[in-house]
Amino acid sequence: MISVIVPVYNTAAYLDRVIAALLSQDFPRDAYELIFVDNGSSDGSLDILHRQSRIRVLQEPERGSYAARNLGIRHATGDVLAFSDSDCFPVPHWLAAVDHAFRTSEAQVLLGPRIPPGATKCLTLVSSYENKKVELVCASVDPLVYFGHTNNMAVRRQTMDRFGPFIRRARGSDTIFVRAVVDGLSCEAVAYCPEMIVQHAELESLAVYYDKIKTYSRSRNAYRHISAVRPLSQKERLQVFRETTRQHPVIDSVYLFVLLVGGSLAWWYGGLAGPKRNA
């Protein structure tokens, strides 16, 4: 059994499509459950959830997506916990990919790629870079570079019971959890699953991408007193860049390089805000 846990906060515009994507998985319907946890939505999201008879709906009054996920974890019955967000649309074979990866490996945590909803050149390139970064991080032997993202992550229940639940804070608890798993077990406990794909509706423009980078930078400053982390070195970033552009024409490589320079500036700018302990 796989328990899919989705926190919801004011995403009424996406919910019908998210639910439809999860109900139409190429996976036995009696082998997974869908748990949606409303986190105090005020845009009609809860009404949309209640109209669906094939999902479980919970309500978490404490604001914060990790508090909502923890409530879902407490009510989940599955041997595997699959996490996504209420603005993410999993591909039809998402759960099948999770199931196959866990059945054929010793991995305890899986991370999958996030792709943008549109096919613009800039978003395609930067998302390819970000997904390749996750892939190479999950192949690293340095635990300090590992991180997590709960909009596309799956965890064996026994591992969540041992290292979880998520710390209740605004951001970064997925990375804190992944780092705890790596420190407690090994780097091999966290794996990248390329077939485990979700389409992330929030990634609708380059401006959103840069804004998220600034947010991640502020978040890292906030949680590094809890869990030691380090960003990739210039050498490691160059490796990610080369792997990303290996099959692309030269003009795409130049374009991506320019886009990543903008990303570096966004990361630097986000870090100027300094650590906010619960960011």
PDB file of N, CA and C in Angstrom, residues 4-7 17-19 21-22 25 34 36 69 81-98 110-118 123-124 127-128 130-131 134 148-154 192-204 212 216:
ATOM      1  N   VAL A   4      -0.535   8.426  -0.444  1.00  0.00           N
ATOM      2  CA  VAL A   4      -0.165   9.692  -1.074  1.00  0.00           C
ATOM      3  C   VAL A   4      -0.688  10.823  -0.193  1.00  0.00           C
ATOM      4  N   ILE A   5       0.205  11.716   0.227  1.00  0.00           N
ATOM      5  CA  ILE A   5      -0.149  12.791   1.151  1.00  0.00           C
ATOM      6  C   ILE A   5       0.072  14.135   0.464  1.00  0.00           C
ATOM      7  N   VAL A   6      -0.990  14.936   0.408  1.00  0.00           N
ATOM      8  CA  VAL A   6      -0.940  16.216  -0.293  1.00  0.00           C
ATOM      9  C   VAL A   6      -1.479  17.318   0.613  1.00  0.00           C
ATOM     10  N   PRO A   7      -0.641  18.258   1.069  1.00  0.00           N
ATOM     11  CA  PRO A   7      -1.145  19.408   1.825  1.00  0.00           C
ATOM     12  C   PRO A   7      -1.803  20.395   0.874  1.00  0.00           C
ATOM     13  N   ARG A  17      -7.557  19.151 -11.246  1.00  0.00           N
ATOM     14  CA  ARG A  17      -6.574  18.492 -12.112  1.00  0.00           C
ATOM     15  C   ARG A  17      -5.625  17.608 -11.307  1.00  0.00           C
ATOM     16  N   VAL A  18      -5.223  18.073 -10.111  1.00  0.00           N
ATOM     17  CA  VAL A  18      -4.341  17.282  -9.253  1.00  0.00           C
ATOM     18  C   VAL A  18      -5.023  15.972  -8.859  1.00  0.00           C
ATOM     19  N   ILE A  19      -6.265  16.074  -8.411  1.00  0.00           N
ATOM     20  CA  ILE A  19      -7.004  14.887  -7.989  1.00  0.00           C
ATOM     21  C   ILE A  19      -7.197  13.930  -9.160  1.00  0.00           C
ATOM     22  N   ALA A  21      -5.305  13.594 -11.775  1.00  0.00           N
ATOM     23  CA  ALA A  21      -4.026  12.961 -12.102  1.00  0.00           C
ATOM     24  C   ALA A  21      -3.721  11.813 -11.148  1.00  0.00           C
ATOM     25  N   LEU A  22      -4.076  11.977  -9.891  1.00  0.00           N
ATOM     26  CA  LEU A  22      -3.800  10.933  -8.902  1.00  0.00           C
ATOM     27  C   LEU A  22      -4.791   9.773  -8.993  1.00  0.00           C
ATOM     28  N   GLN A  25      -3.890   7.092 -12.032  1.00  0.00           N
ATOM     29  CA  GLN A  25      -2.578   6.480 -12.064  1.00  0.00           C
ATOM     30  C   GLN A  25      -2.622   5.070 -12.666  1.00  0.00           C
ATOM     31  N   LEU A  34      -5.357   8.144  -1.132  1.00  0.00           N
ATOM     32  CA  LEU A  34      -5.083   9.569  -1.338  1.00  0.00           C
ATOM     33  C   LEU A  34      -5.552  10.342  -0.114  1.00  0.00           C
ATOM     34  N   PHE A  36      -5.635  14.105   1.412  1.00  0.00           N
ATOM     35  CA  PHE A  36      -5.469  15.540   1.221  1.00  0.00           C
ATOM     36  C   PHE A  36      -5.709  16.232   2.560  1.00  0.00           C
ATOM     37  N   ARG A  69       1.442  17.801   6.509  1.00  0.00           N
ATOM     38  CA  ARG A  69       1.995  16.503   6.102  1.00  0.00           C
ATOM     39  C   ARG A  69       2.092  15.558   7.297  1.00  0.00           C
ATOM     40  N   LEU A  81       5.154   6.168   1.896  1.00  0.00           N
ATOM     41  CA  LEU A  81       4.524   7.483   1.937  1.00  0.00           C
ATOM     42  C   LEU A  81       5.025   8.283   0.743  1.00  0.00           C
ATOM     43  N   ALA A  82       4.104   8.696  -0.126  1.00  0.00           N
ATOM     44  CA  ALA A  82       4.465   9.483  -1.308  1.00  0.00           C
ATOM     45  C   ALA A  82       3.933  10.897  -1.122  1.00  0.00           C
ATOM     46  N   PHE A  83       4.813  11.872  -1.247  1.00  0.00           N
ATOM     47  CA  PHE A  83       4.446  13.263  -1.005  1.00  0.00           C
ATOM     48  C   PHE A  83       4.440  14.056  -2.311  1.00  0.00           C
ATOM     49  N   SER A  84       3.420  14.895  -2.453  1.00  0.00           N
ATOM     50  CA  SER A  84       3.375  15.849  -3.548  1.00  0.00           C
ATOM     51  C   SER A  84       2.649  17.094  -3.045  1.00  0.00           C
ATOM     52  N   ASP A  85       2.486  18.077  -3.906  1.00  0.00           N
ATOM     53  CA  ASP A  85       1.814  19.317  -3.517  1.00  0.00           C
ATOM     54  C   ASP A  85       0.541  19.497  -4.327  1.00  0.00           C
ATOM     55  N   SER A  86      -0.293  20.408  -3.871  1.00  0.00           N
ATOM     56  CA  SER A  86      -1.602  20.600  -4.501  1.00  0.00           C
ATOM     57  C   SER A  86      -1.543  21.493  -5.731  1.00  0.00           C
ATOM     58  N   ASP A  87      -0.338  21.800  -6.208  1.00  0.00           N
ATOM     59  CA  ASP A  87      -0.177  22.462  -7.507  1.00  0.00           C
ATOM     60  C   ASP A  87       0.750  21.637  -8.398  1.00  0.00           C
ATOM     61  N   CYS A  88       0.843  20.337  -8.109  1.00  0.00           N
ATOM     62  CA  CYS A  88       1.675  19.421  -8.878  1.00  0.00           C
ATOM     63  C   CYS A  88       0.824  18.313  -9.488  1.00  0.00           C
ATOM     64  N   PHE A  89       1.103  17.999 -10.751  1.00  0.00           N
ATOM     65  CA  PHE A  89       0.332  16.985 -11.462  1.00  0.00           C
ATOM     66  C   PHE A  89       1.245  15.803 -11.782  1.00  0.00           C
ATOM     67  N   PRO A  90       1.148  14.717 -11.021  1.00  0.00           N
ATOM     68  CA  PRO A  90       1.982  13.542 -11.301  1.00  0.00           C
ATOM     69  C   PRO A  90       1.620  12.903 -12.644  1.00  0.00           C
ATOM     70  N   VAL A  91       2.644  12.399 -13.337  1.00  0.00           N
ATOM     71  CA  VAL A  91       2.403  11.686 -14.587  1.00  0.00           C
ATOM     72  C   VAL A  91       1.717  10.360 -14.263  1.00  0.00           C
ATOM     73  N   PRO A  92       1.052   9.720 -15.264  1.00  0.00           N
ATOM     74  CA  PRO A  92       0.285   8.498 -14.991  1.00  0.00           C
ATOM     75  C   PRO A  92       1.087   7.358 -14.357  1.00  0.00           C
ATOM     76  N   HIS A  93       2.388   7.274 -14.648  1.00  0.00           N
ATOM     77  CA  HIS A  93       3.182   6.167 -14.093  1.00  0.00           C
ATOM     78  C   HIS A  93       3.946   6.574 -12.827  1.00  0.00           C
ATOM     79  N   TRP A  94       3.553   7.645 -12.193  1.00  0.00           N
ATOM     80  CA  TRP A  94       4.266   8.160 -11.009  1.00  0.00           C
ATOM     81  C   TRP A  94       4.336   7.105  -9.896  1.00  0.00           C
ATOM     82  N   LEU A  95       3.195   6.580  -9.509  1.00  0.00           N
ATOM     83  CA  LEU A  95       3.188   5.597  -8.422  1.00  0.00           C
ATOM     84  C   LEU A  95       3.840   4.281  -8.837  1.00  0.00           C
ATOM     85  N   ALA A  96       3.668   3.889 -10.083  1.00  0.00           N
ATOM     86  CA  ALA A  96       4.323   2.671 -10.561  1.00  0.00           C
ATOM     87  C   ALA A  96       5.838   2.816 -10.480  1.00  0.00           C
ATOM     88  N   ALA A  97       6.346   4.020 -10.777  1.00  0.00           N
ATOM     89  CA  ALA A  97       7.785   4.268 -10.688  1.00  0.00           C
ATOM     90  C   ALA A  97       8.264   4.180  -9.244  1.00  0.00           C
ATOM     91  N   VAL A  98       7.479   4.741  -8.326  1.00  0.00           N
ATOM     92  CA  VAL A  98       7.821   4.659  -6.898  1.00  0.00           C
ATOM     93  C   VAL A  98       7.869   3.204  -6.452  1.00  0.00           C
ATOM     94  N   LEU A 110      13.128   8.422  -2.012  1.00  0.00           N
ATOM     95  CA  LEU A 110      13.226   8.682  -3.441  1.00  0.00           C
ATOM     96  C   LEU A 110      12.898  10.138  -3.720  1.00  0.00           C
ATOM     97  N   LEU A 111      13.652  10.743  -4.615  1.00  0.00           N
ATOM     98  CA  LEU A 111      13.371  12.085  -5.097  1.00  0.00           C
ATOM     99  C   LEU A 111      13.176  12.008  -6.605  1.00  0.00           C
ATOM    100  N   GLY A 112      12.174  12.711  -7.116  1.00  0.00           N
ATOM    101  CA  GLY A 112      11.892  12.677  -8.540  1.00  0.00           C
ATOM    102  C   GLY A 112      11.961  14.043  -9.180  1.00  0.00           C
ATOM    103  N   PRO A 113      11.987  14.090 -10.503  1.00  0.00           N
ATOM    104  CA  PRO A 113      12.085  15.370 -11.222  1.00  0.00           C
ATOM    105  C   PRO A 113      10.794  16.167 -11.197  1.00  0.00           C
ATOM    106  N   ARG A 114      10.946  17.487 -11.213  1.00  0.00           N
ATOM    107  CA  ARG A 114       9.839  18.428 -11.367  1.00  0.00           C
ATOM    108  C   ARG A 114      10.026  19.138 -12.700  1.00  0.00           C
ATOM    109  N   ILE A 115       8.978  19.195 -13.491  1.00  0.00           N
ATOM    110  CA  ILE A 115       9.068  19.861 -14.790  1.00  0.00           C
ATOM    111  C   ILE A 115       8.035  20.980 -14.852  1.00  0.00           C
ATOM    112  N   PRO A 116       8.289  22.024 -15.655  1.00  0.00           N
ATOM    113  CA  PRO A 116       7.341  23.149 -15.743  1.00  0.00           C
ATOM    114  C   PRO A 116       6.122  22.774 -16.564  1.00  0.00           C
ATOM    115  N   PRO A 117       5.004  23.480 -16.377  1.00  0.00           N
ATOM    116  CA  PRO A 117       3.783  23.178 -17.134  1.00  0.00           C
ATOM    117  C   PRO A 117       3.879  23.581 -18.594  1.00  0.00           C
ATOM    118  N   GLY A 118       4.695  24.584 -18.912  1.00  0.00           N
ATOM    119  CA  GLY A 118       4.866  25.033 -20.288  1.00  0.00           C
ATOM    120  C   GLY A 118       6.172  24.525 -20.868  1.00  0.00           C
ATOM    121  N   LEU A 123      12.503  27.844 -19.337  1.00  0.00           N
ATOM    122  CA  LEU A 123      12.047  26.987 -18.239  1.00  0.00           C
ATOM    123  C   LEU A 123      12.477  25.540 -18.453  1.00  0.00           C
ATOM    124  N   THR A 124      12.457  25.090 -19.706  1.00  0.00           N
ATOM    125  CA  THR A 124      12.900  23.734 -19.994  1.00  0.00           C
ATOM    126  C   THR A 124      14.371  23.551 -19.635  1.00  0.00           C
ATOM    127  N   SER A 127      14.910  23.847 -15.659  1.00  0.00           N
ATOM    128  CA  SER A 127      14.362  22.687 -14.949  1.00  0.00           C
ATOM    129  C   SER A 127      15.199  21.442 -15.234  1.00  0.00           C
ATOM    130  N   SER A 128      15.721  21.321 -16.462  1.00  0.00           N
ATOM    131  CA  SER A 128      16.620  20.210 -16.781  1.00  0.00           C
ATOM    132  C   SER A 128      17.884  20.289 -15.926  1.00  0.00           C
ATOM    133  N   GLU A 130      18.140  21.784 -12.930  1.00  0.00           N
ATOM    134  CA  GLU A 130      17.795  21.506 -11.541  1.00  0.00           C
ATOM    135  C   GLU A 130      17.586  20.008 -11.308  1.00  0.00           C
ATOM    136  N   ASN A 131      16.946  19.335 -12.258  1.00  0.00           N
ATOM    137  CA  ASN A 131      16.732  17.894 -12.102  1.00  0.00           C
ATOM    138  C   ASN A 131      18.035  17.118 -12.208  1.00  0.00           C
ATOM    139  N   VAL A 134      19.766  17.355  -8.873  1.00  0.00           N
ATOM    140  CA  VAL A 134      19.250  16.402  -7.891  1.00  0.00           C
ATOM    141  C   VAL A 134      19.820  15.011  -8.161  1.00  0.00           C
ATOM    142  N   GLY A 148      16.181  17.783   0.209  1.00  0.00           N
ATOM    143  CA  GLY A 148      14.928  17.130  -0.150  1.00  0.00           C
ATOM    144  C   GLY A 148      13.931  18.115  -0.717  1.00  0.00           C
ATOM    145  N   HIS A 149      12.886  17.586  -1.370  1.00  0.00           N
ATOM    146  CA  HIS A 149      11.775  18.426  -1.814  1.00  0.00           C
ATOM    147  C   HIS A 149      10.489  17.589  -1.747  1.00  0.00           C
ATOM    148  N   THR A 150       9.598  17.999  -0.866  1.00  0.00           N
ATOM    149  CA  THR A 150       8.407  17.200  -0.601  1.00  0.00           C
ATOM    150  C   THR A 150       7.312  17.363  -1.643  1.00  0.00           C
ATOM    151  N   ASN A 151       7.541  18.152  -2.694  1.00  0.00           N
ATOM    152  CA  ASN A 151       6.545  18.157  -3.767  1.00  0.00           C
ATOM    153  C   ASN A 151       6.738  16.973  -4.706  1.00  0.00           C
ATOM    154  N   ASN A 152       7.793  16.186  -4.497  1.00  0.00           N
ATOM    155  CA  ASN A 152       7.978  14.947  -5.238  1.00  0.00           C
ATOM    156  C   ASN A 152       8.976  14.063  -4.503  1.00  0.00           C
ATOM    157  N   MET A 153       8.497  13.411  -3.445  1.00  0.00           N
ATOM    158  CA  MET A 153       9.365  12.591  -2.619  1.00  0.00           C
ATOM    159  C   MET A 153       8.570  11.397  -2.097  1.00  0.00           C
ATOM    160  N   ALA A 154       9.232  10.264  -1.981  1.00  0.00           N
ATOM    161  CA  ALA A 154       8.608   9.069  -1.413  1.00  0.00           C
ATOM    162  C   ALA A 154       9.538   8.488  -0.359  1.00  0.00           C
ATOM    163  N   TYR A 192      17.679   8.968  -6.631  1.00  0.00           N
ATOM    164  CA  TYR A 192      16.942   9.736  -7.629  1.00  0.00           C
ATOM    165  C   TYR A 192      16.203   8.763  -8.536  1.00  0.00           C
ATOM    166  N   CYS A 193      14.913   9.030  -8.760  1.00  0.00           N
ATOM    167  CA  CYS A 193      14.091   8.174  -9.612  1.00  0.00           C
ATOM    168  C   CYS A 193      13.611   8.996 -10.807  1.00  0.00           C
ATOM    169  N   PRO A 194      14.267   8.883 -11.963  1.00  0.00           N
ATOM    170  CA  PRO A 194      13.955   9.758 -13.099  1.00  0.00           C
ATOM    171  C   PRO A 194      12.564   9.568 -13.682  1.00  0.00           C
ATOM    172  N   GLU A 195      11.951   8.393 -13.484  1.00  0.00           N
ATOM    173  CA  GLU A 195      10.608   8.154 -14.026  1.00  0.00           C
ATOM    174  C   GLU A 195       9.506   8.702 -13.123  1.00  0.00           C
ATOM    175  N   MET A 196       9.867   9.149 -11.942  1.00  0.00           N
ATOM    176  CA  MET A 196       8.913   9.625 -10.938  1.00  0.00           C
ATOM    177  C   MET A 196       8.708  11.140 -11.142  1.00  0.00           C
ATOM    178  N   ILE A 197       7.918  11.489 -12.140  1.00  0.00           N
ATOM    179  CA  ILE A 197       7.839  12.869 -12.626  1.00  0.00           C
ATOM    180  C   ILE A 197       6.543  13.548 -12.188  1.00  0.00           C
ATOM    181  N   VAL A 198       6.670  14.806 -11.772  1.00  0.00           N
ATOM    182  CA  VAL A 198       5.479  15.638 -11.563  1.00  0.00           C
ATOM    183  C   VAL A 198       5.651  16.927 -12.354  1.00  0.00           C
ATOM    184  N   GLN A 199       4.530  17.438 -12.820  1.00  0.00           N
ATOM    185  CA  GLN A 199       4.508  18.737 -13.478  1.00  0.00           C
ATOM    186  C   GLN A 199       4.114  19.773 -12.426  1.00  0.00           C
ATOM    187  N   HIS A 200       4.988  20.750 -12.225  1.00  0.00           N
ATOM    188  CA  HIS A 200       4.788  21.726 -11.152  1.00  0.00           C
ATOM    189  C   HIS A 200       4.211  23.019 -11.722  1.00  0.00           C
ATOM    190  N   ALA A 201       2.940  23.267 -11.434  1.00  0.00           N
ATOM    191  CA  ALA A 201       2.239  24.408 -12.029  1.00  0.00           C
ATOM    192  C   ALA A 201       2.843  25.742 -11.606  1.00  0.00           C
ATOM    193  N   GLU A 202       3.466  25.791 -10.437  1.00  0.00           N
ATOM    194  CA  GLU A 202       4.035  27.056  -9.960  1.00  0.00           C
ATOM    195  C   GLU A 202       5.171  27.540 -10.859  1.00  0.00           C
ATOM    196  N   LEU A 203       5.858  26.628 -11.525  1.00  0.00           N
ATOM    197  CA  LEU A 203       6.989  27.006 -12.374  1.00  0.00           C
ATOM    198  C   LEU A 203       6.488  27.519 -13.718  1.00  0.00           C
ATOM    199  N   GLU A 204       5.829  28.665 -13.680  1.00  0.00           N
ATOM    200  CA  GLU A 204       5.187  29.200 -14.875  1.00  0.00           C
ATOM    201  C   GLU A 204       5.988  30.297 -15.557  1.00  0.00           C
ATOM    202  N   LYS A 212      12.057  31.580  -6.348  1.00  0.00           N
ATOM    203  CA  LYS A 212      12.211  30.366  -5.547  1.00  0.00           C
ATOM    204  C   LYS A 212      13.668  30.188  -5.123  1.00  0.00           C
ATOM    205  N   TYR A 216      14.972  29.700  -1.363  1.00  0.00           N
ATOM    206  CA  TYR A 216      15.809  28.581  -0.921  1.00  0.00           C
ATOM    207  C   TYR A 216      17.068  29.087  -0.218  1.00  0.00           C
TER     208      TYR A 216
END
